[in-house]
Short mmCIF file of C-alpha atoms in Angstrom, two decimals:
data_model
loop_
_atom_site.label_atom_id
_atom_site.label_comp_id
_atom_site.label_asym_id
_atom_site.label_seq_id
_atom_site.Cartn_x
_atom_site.Cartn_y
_atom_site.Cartn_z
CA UNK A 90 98.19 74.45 81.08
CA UNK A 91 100.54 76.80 82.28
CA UNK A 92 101.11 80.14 80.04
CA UNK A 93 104.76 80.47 78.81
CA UNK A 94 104.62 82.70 76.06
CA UNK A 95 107.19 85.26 76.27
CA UNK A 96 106.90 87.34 72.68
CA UNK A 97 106.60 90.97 73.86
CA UNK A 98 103.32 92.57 72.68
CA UNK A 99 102.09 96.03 71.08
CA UNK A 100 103.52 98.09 73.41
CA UNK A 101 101.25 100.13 76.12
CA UNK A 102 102.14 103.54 76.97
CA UNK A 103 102.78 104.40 80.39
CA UNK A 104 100.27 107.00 80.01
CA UNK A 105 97.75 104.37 78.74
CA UNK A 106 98.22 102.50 81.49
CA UNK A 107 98.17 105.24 84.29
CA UNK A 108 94.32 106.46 82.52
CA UNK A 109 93.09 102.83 82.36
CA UNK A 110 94.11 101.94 85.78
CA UNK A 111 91.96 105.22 86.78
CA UNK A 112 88.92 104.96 84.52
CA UNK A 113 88.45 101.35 85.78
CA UNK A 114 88.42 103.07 89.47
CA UNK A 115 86.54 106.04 88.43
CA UNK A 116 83.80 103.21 87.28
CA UNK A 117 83.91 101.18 90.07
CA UNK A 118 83.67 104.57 92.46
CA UNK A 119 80.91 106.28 90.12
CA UNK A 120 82.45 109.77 89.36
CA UNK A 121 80.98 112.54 88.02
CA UNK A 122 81.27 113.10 84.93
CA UNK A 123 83.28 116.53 85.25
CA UNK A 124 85.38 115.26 87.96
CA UNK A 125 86.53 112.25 85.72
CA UNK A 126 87.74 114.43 83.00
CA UNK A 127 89.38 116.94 85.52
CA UNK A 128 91.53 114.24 87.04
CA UNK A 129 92.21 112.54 83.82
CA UNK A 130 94.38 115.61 82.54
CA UNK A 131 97.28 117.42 84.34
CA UNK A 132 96.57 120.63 86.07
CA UNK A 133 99.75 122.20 84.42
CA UNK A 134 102.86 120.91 81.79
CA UNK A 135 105.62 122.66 81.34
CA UNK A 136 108.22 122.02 78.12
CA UNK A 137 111.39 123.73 78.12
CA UNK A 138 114.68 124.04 76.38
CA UNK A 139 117.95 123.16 78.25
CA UNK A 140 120.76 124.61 76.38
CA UNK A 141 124.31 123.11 77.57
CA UNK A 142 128.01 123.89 77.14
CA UNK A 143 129.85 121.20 76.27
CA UNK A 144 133.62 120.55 77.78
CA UNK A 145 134.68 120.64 74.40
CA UNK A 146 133.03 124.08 73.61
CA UNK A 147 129.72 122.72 71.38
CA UNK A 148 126.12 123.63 72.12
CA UNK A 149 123.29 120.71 72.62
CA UNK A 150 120.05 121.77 73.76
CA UNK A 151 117.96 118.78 75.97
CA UNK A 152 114.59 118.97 76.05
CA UNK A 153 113.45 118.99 79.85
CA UNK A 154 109.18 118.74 81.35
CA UNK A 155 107.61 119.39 84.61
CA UNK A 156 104.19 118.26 85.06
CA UNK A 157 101.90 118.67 87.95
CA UNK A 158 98.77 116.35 88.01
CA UNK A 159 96.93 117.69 90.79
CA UNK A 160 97.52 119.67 94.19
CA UNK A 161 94.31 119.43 95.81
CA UNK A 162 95.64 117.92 98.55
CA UNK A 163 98.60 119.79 99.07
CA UNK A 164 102.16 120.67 96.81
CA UNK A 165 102.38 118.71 94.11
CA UNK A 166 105.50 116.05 94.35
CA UNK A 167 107.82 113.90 92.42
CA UNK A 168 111.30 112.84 90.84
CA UNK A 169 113.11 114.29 88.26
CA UNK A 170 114.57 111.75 86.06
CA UNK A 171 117.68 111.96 83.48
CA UNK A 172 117.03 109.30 80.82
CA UNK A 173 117.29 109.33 76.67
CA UNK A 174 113.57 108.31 76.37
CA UNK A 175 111.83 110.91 79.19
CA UNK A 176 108.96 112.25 76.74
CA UNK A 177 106.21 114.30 78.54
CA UNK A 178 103.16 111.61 77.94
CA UNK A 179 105.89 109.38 80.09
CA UNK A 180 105.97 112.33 82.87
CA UNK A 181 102.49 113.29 82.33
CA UNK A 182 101.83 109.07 83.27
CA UNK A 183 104.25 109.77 86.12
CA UNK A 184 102.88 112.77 87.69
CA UNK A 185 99.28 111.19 87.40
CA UNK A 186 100.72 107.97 89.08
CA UNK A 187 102.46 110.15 92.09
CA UNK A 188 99.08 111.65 93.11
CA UNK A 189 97.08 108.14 93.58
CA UNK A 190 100.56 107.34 95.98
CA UNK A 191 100.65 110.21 98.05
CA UNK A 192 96.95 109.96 98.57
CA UNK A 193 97.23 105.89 99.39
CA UNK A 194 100.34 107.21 101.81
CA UNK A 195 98.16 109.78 103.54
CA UNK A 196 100.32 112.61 103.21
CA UNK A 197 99.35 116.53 102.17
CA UNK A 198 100.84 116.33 98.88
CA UNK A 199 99.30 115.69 95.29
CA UNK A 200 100.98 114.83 91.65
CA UNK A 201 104.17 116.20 90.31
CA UNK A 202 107.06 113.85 87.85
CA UNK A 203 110.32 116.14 85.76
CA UNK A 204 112.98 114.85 83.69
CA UNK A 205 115.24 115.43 81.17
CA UNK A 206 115.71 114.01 77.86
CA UNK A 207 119.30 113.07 78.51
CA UNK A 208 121.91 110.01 79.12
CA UNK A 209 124.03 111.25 81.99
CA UNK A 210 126.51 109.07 81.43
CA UNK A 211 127.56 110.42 78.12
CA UNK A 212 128.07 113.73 80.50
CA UNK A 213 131.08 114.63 82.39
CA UNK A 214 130.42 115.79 86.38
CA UNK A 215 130.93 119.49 84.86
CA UNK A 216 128.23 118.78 82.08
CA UNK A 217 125.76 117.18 84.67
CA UNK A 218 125.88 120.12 86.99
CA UNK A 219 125.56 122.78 84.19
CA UNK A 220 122.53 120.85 82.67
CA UNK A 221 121.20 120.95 86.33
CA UNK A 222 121.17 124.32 86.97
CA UNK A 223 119.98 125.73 83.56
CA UNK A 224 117.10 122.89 84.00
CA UNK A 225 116.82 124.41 87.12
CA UNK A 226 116.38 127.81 86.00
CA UNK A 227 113.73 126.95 83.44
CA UNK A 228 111.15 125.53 85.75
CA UNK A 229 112.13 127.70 88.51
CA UNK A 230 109.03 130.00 88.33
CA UNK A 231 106.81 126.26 88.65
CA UNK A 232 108.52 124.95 91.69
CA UNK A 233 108.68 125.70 95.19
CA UNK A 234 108.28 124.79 98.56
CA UNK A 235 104.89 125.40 98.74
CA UNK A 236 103.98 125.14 94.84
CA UNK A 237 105.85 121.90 93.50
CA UNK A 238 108.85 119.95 95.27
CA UNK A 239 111.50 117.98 92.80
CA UNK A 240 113.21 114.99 94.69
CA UNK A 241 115.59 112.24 92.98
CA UNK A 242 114.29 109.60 90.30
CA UNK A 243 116.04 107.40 87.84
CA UNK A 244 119.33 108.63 87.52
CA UNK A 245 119.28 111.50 89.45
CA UNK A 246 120.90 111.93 93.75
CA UNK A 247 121.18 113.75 96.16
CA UNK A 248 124.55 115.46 94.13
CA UNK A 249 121.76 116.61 91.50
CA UNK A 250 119.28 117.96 94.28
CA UNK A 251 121.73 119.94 96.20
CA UNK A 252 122.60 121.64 92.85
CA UNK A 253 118.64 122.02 92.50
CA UNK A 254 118.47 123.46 95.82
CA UNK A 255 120.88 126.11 95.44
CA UNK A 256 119.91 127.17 92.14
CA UNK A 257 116.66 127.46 92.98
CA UNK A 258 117.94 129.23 96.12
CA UNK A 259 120.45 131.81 94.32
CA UNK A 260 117.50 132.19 92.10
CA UNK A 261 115.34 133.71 94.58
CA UNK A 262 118.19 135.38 96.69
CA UNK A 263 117.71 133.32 100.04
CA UNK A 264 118.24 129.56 100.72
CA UNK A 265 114.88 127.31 100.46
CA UNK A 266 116.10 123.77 101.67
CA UNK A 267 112.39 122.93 101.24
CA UNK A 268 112.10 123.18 97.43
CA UNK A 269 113.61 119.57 96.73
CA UNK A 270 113.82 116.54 98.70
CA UNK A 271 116.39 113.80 98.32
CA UNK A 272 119.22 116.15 99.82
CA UNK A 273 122.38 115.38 101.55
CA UNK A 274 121.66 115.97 105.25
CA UNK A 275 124.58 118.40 105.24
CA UNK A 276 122.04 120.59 103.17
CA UNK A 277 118.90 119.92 104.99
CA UNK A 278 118.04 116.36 103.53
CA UNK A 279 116.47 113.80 106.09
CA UNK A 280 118.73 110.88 107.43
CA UNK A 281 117.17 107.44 106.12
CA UNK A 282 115.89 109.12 102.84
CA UNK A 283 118.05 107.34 100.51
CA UNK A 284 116.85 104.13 102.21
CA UNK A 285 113.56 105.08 102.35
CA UNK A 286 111.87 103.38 98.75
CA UNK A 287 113.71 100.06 99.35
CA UNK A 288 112.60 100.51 103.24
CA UNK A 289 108.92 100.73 102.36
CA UNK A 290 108.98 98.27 99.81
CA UNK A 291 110.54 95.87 102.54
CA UNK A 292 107.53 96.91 104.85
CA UNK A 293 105.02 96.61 102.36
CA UNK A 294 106.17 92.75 101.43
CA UNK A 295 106.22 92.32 105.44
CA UNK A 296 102.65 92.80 105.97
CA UNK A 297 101.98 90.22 102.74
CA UNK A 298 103.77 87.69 103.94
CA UNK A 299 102.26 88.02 107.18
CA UNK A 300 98.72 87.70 105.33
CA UNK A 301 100.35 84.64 104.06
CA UNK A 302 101.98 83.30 106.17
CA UNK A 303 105.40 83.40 104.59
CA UNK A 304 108.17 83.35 106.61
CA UNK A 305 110.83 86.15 105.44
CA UNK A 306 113.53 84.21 107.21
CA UNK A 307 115.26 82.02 104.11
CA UNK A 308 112.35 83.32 101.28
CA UNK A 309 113.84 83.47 98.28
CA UNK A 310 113.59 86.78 96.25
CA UNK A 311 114.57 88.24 92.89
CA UNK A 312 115.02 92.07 91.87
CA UNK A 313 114.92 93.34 88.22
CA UNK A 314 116.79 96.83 88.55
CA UNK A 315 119.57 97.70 91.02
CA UNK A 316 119.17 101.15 91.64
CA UNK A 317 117.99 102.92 94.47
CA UNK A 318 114.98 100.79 95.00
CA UNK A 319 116.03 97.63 93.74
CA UNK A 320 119.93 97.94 95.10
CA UNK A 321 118.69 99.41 98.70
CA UNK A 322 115.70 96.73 98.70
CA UNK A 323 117.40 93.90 97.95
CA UNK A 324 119.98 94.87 100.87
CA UNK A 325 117.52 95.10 103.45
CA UNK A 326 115.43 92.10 102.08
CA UNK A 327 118.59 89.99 103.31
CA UNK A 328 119.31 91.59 106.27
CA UNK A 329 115.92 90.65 107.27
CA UNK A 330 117.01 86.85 106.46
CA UNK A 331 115.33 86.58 103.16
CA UNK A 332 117.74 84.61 100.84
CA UNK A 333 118.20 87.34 97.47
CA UNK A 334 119.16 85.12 94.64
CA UNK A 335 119.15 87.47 91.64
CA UNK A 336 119.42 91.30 91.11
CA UNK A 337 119.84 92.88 87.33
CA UNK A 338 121.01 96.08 85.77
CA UNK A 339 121.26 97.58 82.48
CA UNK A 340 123.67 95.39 81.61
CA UNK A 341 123.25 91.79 82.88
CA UNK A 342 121.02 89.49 85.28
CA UNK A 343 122.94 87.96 87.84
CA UNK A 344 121.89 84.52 90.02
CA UNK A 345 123.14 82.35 92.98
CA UNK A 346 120.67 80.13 94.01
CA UNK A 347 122.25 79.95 97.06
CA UNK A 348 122.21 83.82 97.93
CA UNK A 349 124.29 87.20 96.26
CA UNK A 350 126.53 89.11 98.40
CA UNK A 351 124.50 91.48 97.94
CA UNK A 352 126.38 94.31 100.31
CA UNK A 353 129.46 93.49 98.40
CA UNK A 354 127.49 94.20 94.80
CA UNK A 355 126.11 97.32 96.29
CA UNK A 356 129.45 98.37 96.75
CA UNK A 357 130.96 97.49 93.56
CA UNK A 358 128.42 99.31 91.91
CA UNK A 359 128.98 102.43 94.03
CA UNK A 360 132.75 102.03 92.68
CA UNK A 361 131.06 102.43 89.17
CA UNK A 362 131.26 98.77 87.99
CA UNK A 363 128.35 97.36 86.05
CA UNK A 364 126.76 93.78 87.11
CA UNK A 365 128.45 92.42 84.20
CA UNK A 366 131.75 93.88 84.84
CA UNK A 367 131.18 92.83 88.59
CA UNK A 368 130.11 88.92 87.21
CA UNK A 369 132.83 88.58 84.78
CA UNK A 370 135.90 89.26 86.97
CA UNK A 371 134.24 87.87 90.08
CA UNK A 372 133.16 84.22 90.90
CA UNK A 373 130.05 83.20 93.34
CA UNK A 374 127.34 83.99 90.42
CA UNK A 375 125.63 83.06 86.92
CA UNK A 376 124.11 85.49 84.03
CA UNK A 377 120.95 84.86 83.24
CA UNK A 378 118.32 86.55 81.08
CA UNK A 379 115.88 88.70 82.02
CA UNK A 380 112.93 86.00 81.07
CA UNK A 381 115.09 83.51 83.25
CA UNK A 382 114.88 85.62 85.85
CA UNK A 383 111.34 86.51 85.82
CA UNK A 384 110.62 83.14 85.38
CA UNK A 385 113.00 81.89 88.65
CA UNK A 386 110.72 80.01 90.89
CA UNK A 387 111.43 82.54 94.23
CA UNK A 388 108.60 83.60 96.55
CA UNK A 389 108.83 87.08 95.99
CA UNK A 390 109.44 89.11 93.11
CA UNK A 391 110.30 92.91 93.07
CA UNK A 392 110.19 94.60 89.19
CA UNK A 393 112.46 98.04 90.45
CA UNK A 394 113.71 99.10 86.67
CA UNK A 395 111.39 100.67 84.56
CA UNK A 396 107.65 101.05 83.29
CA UNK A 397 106.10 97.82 81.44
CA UNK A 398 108.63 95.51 81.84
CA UNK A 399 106.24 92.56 82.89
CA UNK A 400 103.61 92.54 80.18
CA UNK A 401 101.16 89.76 78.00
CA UNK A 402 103.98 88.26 76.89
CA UNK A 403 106.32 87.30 80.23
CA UNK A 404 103.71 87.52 82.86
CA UNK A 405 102.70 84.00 82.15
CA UNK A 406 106.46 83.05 82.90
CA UNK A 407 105.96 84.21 86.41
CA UNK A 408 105.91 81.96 89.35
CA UNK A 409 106.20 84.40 92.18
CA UNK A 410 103.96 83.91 94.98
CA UNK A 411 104.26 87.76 95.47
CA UNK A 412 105.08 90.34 93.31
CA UNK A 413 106.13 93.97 94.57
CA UNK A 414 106.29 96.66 92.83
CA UNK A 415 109.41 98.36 93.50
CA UNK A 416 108.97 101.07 90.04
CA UNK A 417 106.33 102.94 88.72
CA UNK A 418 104.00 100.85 86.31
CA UNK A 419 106.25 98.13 85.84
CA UNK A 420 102.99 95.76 85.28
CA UNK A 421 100.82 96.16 81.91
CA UNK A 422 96.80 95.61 82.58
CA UNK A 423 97.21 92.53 80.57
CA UNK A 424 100.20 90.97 83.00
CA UNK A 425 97.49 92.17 85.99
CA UNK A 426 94.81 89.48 84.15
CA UNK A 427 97.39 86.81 83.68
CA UNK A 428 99.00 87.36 87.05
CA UNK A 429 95.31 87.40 89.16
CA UNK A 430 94.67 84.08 86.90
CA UNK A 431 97.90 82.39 88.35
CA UNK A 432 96.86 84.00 92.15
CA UNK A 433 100.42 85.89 92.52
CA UNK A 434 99.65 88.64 95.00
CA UNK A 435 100.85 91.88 93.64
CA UNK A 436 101.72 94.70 95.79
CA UNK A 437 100.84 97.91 93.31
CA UNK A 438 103.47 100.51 92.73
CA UNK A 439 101.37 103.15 94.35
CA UNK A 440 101.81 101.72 97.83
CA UNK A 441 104.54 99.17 97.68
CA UNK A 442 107.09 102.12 96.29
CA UNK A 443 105.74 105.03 98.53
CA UNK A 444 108.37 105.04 100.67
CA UNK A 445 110.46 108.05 99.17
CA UNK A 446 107.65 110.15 98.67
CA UNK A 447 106.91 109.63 102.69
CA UNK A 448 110.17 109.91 103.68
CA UNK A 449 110.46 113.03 101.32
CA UNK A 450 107.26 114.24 103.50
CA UNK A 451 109.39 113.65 106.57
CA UNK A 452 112.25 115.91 104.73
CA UNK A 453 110.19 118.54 104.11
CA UNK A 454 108.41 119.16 107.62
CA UNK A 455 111.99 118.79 108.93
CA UNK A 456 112.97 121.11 106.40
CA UNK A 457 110.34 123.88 107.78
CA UNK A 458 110.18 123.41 110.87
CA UNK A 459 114.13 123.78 111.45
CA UNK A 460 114.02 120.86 113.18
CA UNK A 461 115.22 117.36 112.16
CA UNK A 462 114.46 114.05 113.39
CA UNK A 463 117.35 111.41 114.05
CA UNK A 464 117.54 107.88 111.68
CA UNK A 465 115.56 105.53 114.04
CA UNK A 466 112.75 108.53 114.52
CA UNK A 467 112.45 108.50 110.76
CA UNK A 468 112.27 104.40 109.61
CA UNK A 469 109.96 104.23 112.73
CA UNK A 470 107.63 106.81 111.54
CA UNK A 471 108.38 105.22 107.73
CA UNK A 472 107.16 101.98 109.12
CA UNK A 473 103.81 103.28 110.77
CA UNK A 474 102.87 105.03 107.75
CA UNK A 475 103.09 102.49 105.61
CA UNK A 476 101.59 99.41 107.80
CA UNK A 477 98.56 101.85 107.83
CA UNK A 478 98.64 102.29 104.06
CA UNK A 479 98.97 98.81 103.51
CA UNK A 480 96.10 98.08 106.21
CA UNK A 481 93.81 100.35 104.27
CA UNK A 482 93.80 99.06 100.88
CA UNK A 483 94.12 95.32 102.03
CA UNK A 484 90.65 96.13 103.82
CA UNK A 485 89.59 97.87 101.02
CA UNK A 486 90.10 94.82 98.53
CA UNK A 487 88.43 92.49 100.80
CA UNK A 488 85.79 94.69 101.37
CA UNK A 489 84.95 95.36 97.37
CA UNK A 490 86.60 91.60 96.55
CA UNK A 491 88.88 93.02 93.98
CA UNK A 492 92.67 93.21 94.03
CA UNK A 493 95.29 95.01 95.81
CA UNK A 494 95.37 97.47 92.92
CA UNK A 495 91.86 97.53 92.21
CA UNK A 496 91.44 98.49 96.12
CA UNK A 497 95.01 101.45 95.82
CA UNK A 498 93.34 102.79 93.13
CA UNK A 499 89.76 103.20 95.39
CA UNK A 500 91.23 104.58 98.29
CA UNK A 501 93.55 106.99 96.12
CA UNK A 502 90.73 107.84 93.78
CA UNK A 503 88.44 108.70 96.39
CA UNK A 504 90.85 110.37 99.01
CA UNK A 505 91.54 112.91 95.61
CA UNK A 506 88.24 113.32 94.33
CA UNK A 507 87.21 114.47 98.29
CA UNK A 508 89.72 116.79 98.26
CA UNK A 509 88.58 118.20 95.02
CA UNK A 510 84.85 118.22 96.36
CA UNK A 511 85.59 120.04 99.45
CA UNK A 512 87.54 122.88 97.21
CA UNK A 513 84.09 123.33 95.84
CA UNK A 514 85.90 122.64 92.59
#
């Protein structure tokens, strides 16, 4: 009998969920006994105090975190995110999550996540830049091209990196394009990098449907979160012919079985407008809930909002024949048991979303070499990397007979722990 339940249960920390998904690899892989509880913990977390002038002349002071996992293979790297509920287990699960994807990627970075306890939009332009650059200031002495590179993350742009970049820059008296990614290209970012996690997601779902032999001409696919993953994905999803028939935000879950003009909600949203503003002014689609949606019966499914949002309770709602991971550990270990039950493929966060951190890679040789590479150069080289990451862990989970996850979590695991061997660590 099909599992329908959809009462949410005890809720699993993202930092819970980051340590089981690497004990249960650790296991599998046999670590030592040292090198499991070195990997387990952070190399370094930083807390600091962001003190901000209002417009109207009153003080608040945000609480902001930097963590870096690991860098034994290379700077550590990852978003800064604005958000009310950023706490530093949350970054700590982050920054631990970013070093399994740049090692599944193959590129020389390891483990960094940032945020800000904050809700930008309760923040004027003036506000947002101010709590930038004091932010900026405090975990100056922690970042750097060559030490830790910021890039964008949930509710944070380019805008917010260029005022990174030339803090950090003023800071230390020259510029250093290379100490964020995520830049305008005016400033040294990489054409295609806005693109670029929606591109790789698109890439990653291509080479499972081709193990499947689904069609992407007229699939039918779903997004949960419209942001720069979910919003950029779900564009590119139907200009390669799949048919998207819902996309959510914060504020409502819209559907059209028949398709969403999805360039035209991309651009309402640019304009500032909220799905539900968008869907109650505009014909051509229905609100739905959130279990409606999850429950629609499309052939792919891409969770791009936050952590845990498909858990015990909804997985079993699910009918999916692929699910891909568009943000960070959007999948509990309990929706993983329900969801291998039901055989929906799922494409794990730490390769299906790897996209930005490549393309971030890509930004940052461009950034120190001088030299930078034109749009087609970069999705070309975006595409390559991530057929070969896919290619890896797909022969890694046939070759162990576990899952897609199971097998990221090998490859990452072990790519790491050599690094860490050859140190002499």
């Amino acid at each position: 009998m099909q599992e329908t339940r959809t009462e949410e249960p005890a809720p699993v920390s993202p930092l819970e969920m980051a340590l089981a998904q690497f004990d249960a690899a650790a296991d599998r892989l046999g670590l030592d006994e040292g090198l499991r509880h070195l990997l387990r913990q952070p190399k370094r977390a930083v807390s600091v105090s962001v003190p901000l002038r209002l417009d109207s002349g009153a003080l608040r002071v945000f609480r902001g975190y930097r963590v870096l996992h690991n860098d034994a293979r290379g700077p550590g790297k990852g978003g800064i995110r604005y958000h009310p509920d950023v706490t530093l287990e949350e970054v700590t699960a982050l920054a631990m999550w970013m070093t399994w994807k740049t090692a599944v990627a193959g590129v020389p970075f390891g483990g960094a996540k940032g945020g800000v306890a904050v809700n930008p939009r309760d923040l004027s332009p003036g506000e947002l830049e101010r709590l930038t650059r004091r932010f900026t200031t405090a975990i100056a002495p922690v970042i750097g091209p060559e030490m830790d590179v910021p890039a964008p993350d949930v509710n944070t742009d380019q805008r917010v990196m260029a005022w990174m970049a030339d803090t950090y820059g003023t800071l230390r008296g020259r510029a250093a394009p290379g100490v964020v990614t995520g830049k305008p290209p005016a400033l040294g970012g990489s054409l295609g990098r806005a693109e670029a996690t929606g591109r790789g997601l698109v890439c990653a779902v291509e080479e499972a449907a081709r193990t499947l032999h689904l069609p992407l001409q007229g699939a039918t696919v779903a997004f949960t979160g419209f942001g720069n993953a979910g919003g950029s994905g779900a564009l590119l999803m139907a200009e390669a012919g799949a048919t998207v028939v819902a996309v959510s935000d914060s504020t409502a879950c819209v559907y059209n079985g028949r398709g969403l003009d999805v360039r035209r909600l991309r651009q309402e949203k640019r304009r500032g407008r909220s799905l539900a503003e968008v869907a109650a002014t505009d014909g051509g689609m229905d609100v739905i809930s959130h279990e409606e949606l999850l429950a629609l019966p499309v052939d792919i499914l891409a969770p791009c909002a936050l952590e845990a949002e498909i858990h015990g309770g909804n997985a079993g709602l699910i009918r999916a024949r692929v699910l891909a991971e568009g943000a960070n550990g959007p999948t509990t270990p309990e929706a993983d048991a329900v969801l291998a039950e039901r055989g929906t493929l799922v494409i794990p966060d730490i390769l299906c979303n790897a996209g930005g951190v490549v393309v971030s890679y890509f930004e940052w040789v461009q950034d120190r070499q001088g030299y930078f590479w034109d749009e087609g150069e970069v999705n070309a080289r975006l595409q390559q990397v991530m057929c070969r990451a896919y290619a890896a862990v797909a022969a890694e989970a046939e070759a162990q007979g576990v899952s897609m996850r199971e097998a990221a979590y090998l490859v990452a695991v072990r790519r790491v722990a050599e690094a860490v061997a050859l140190r002499g660590v």
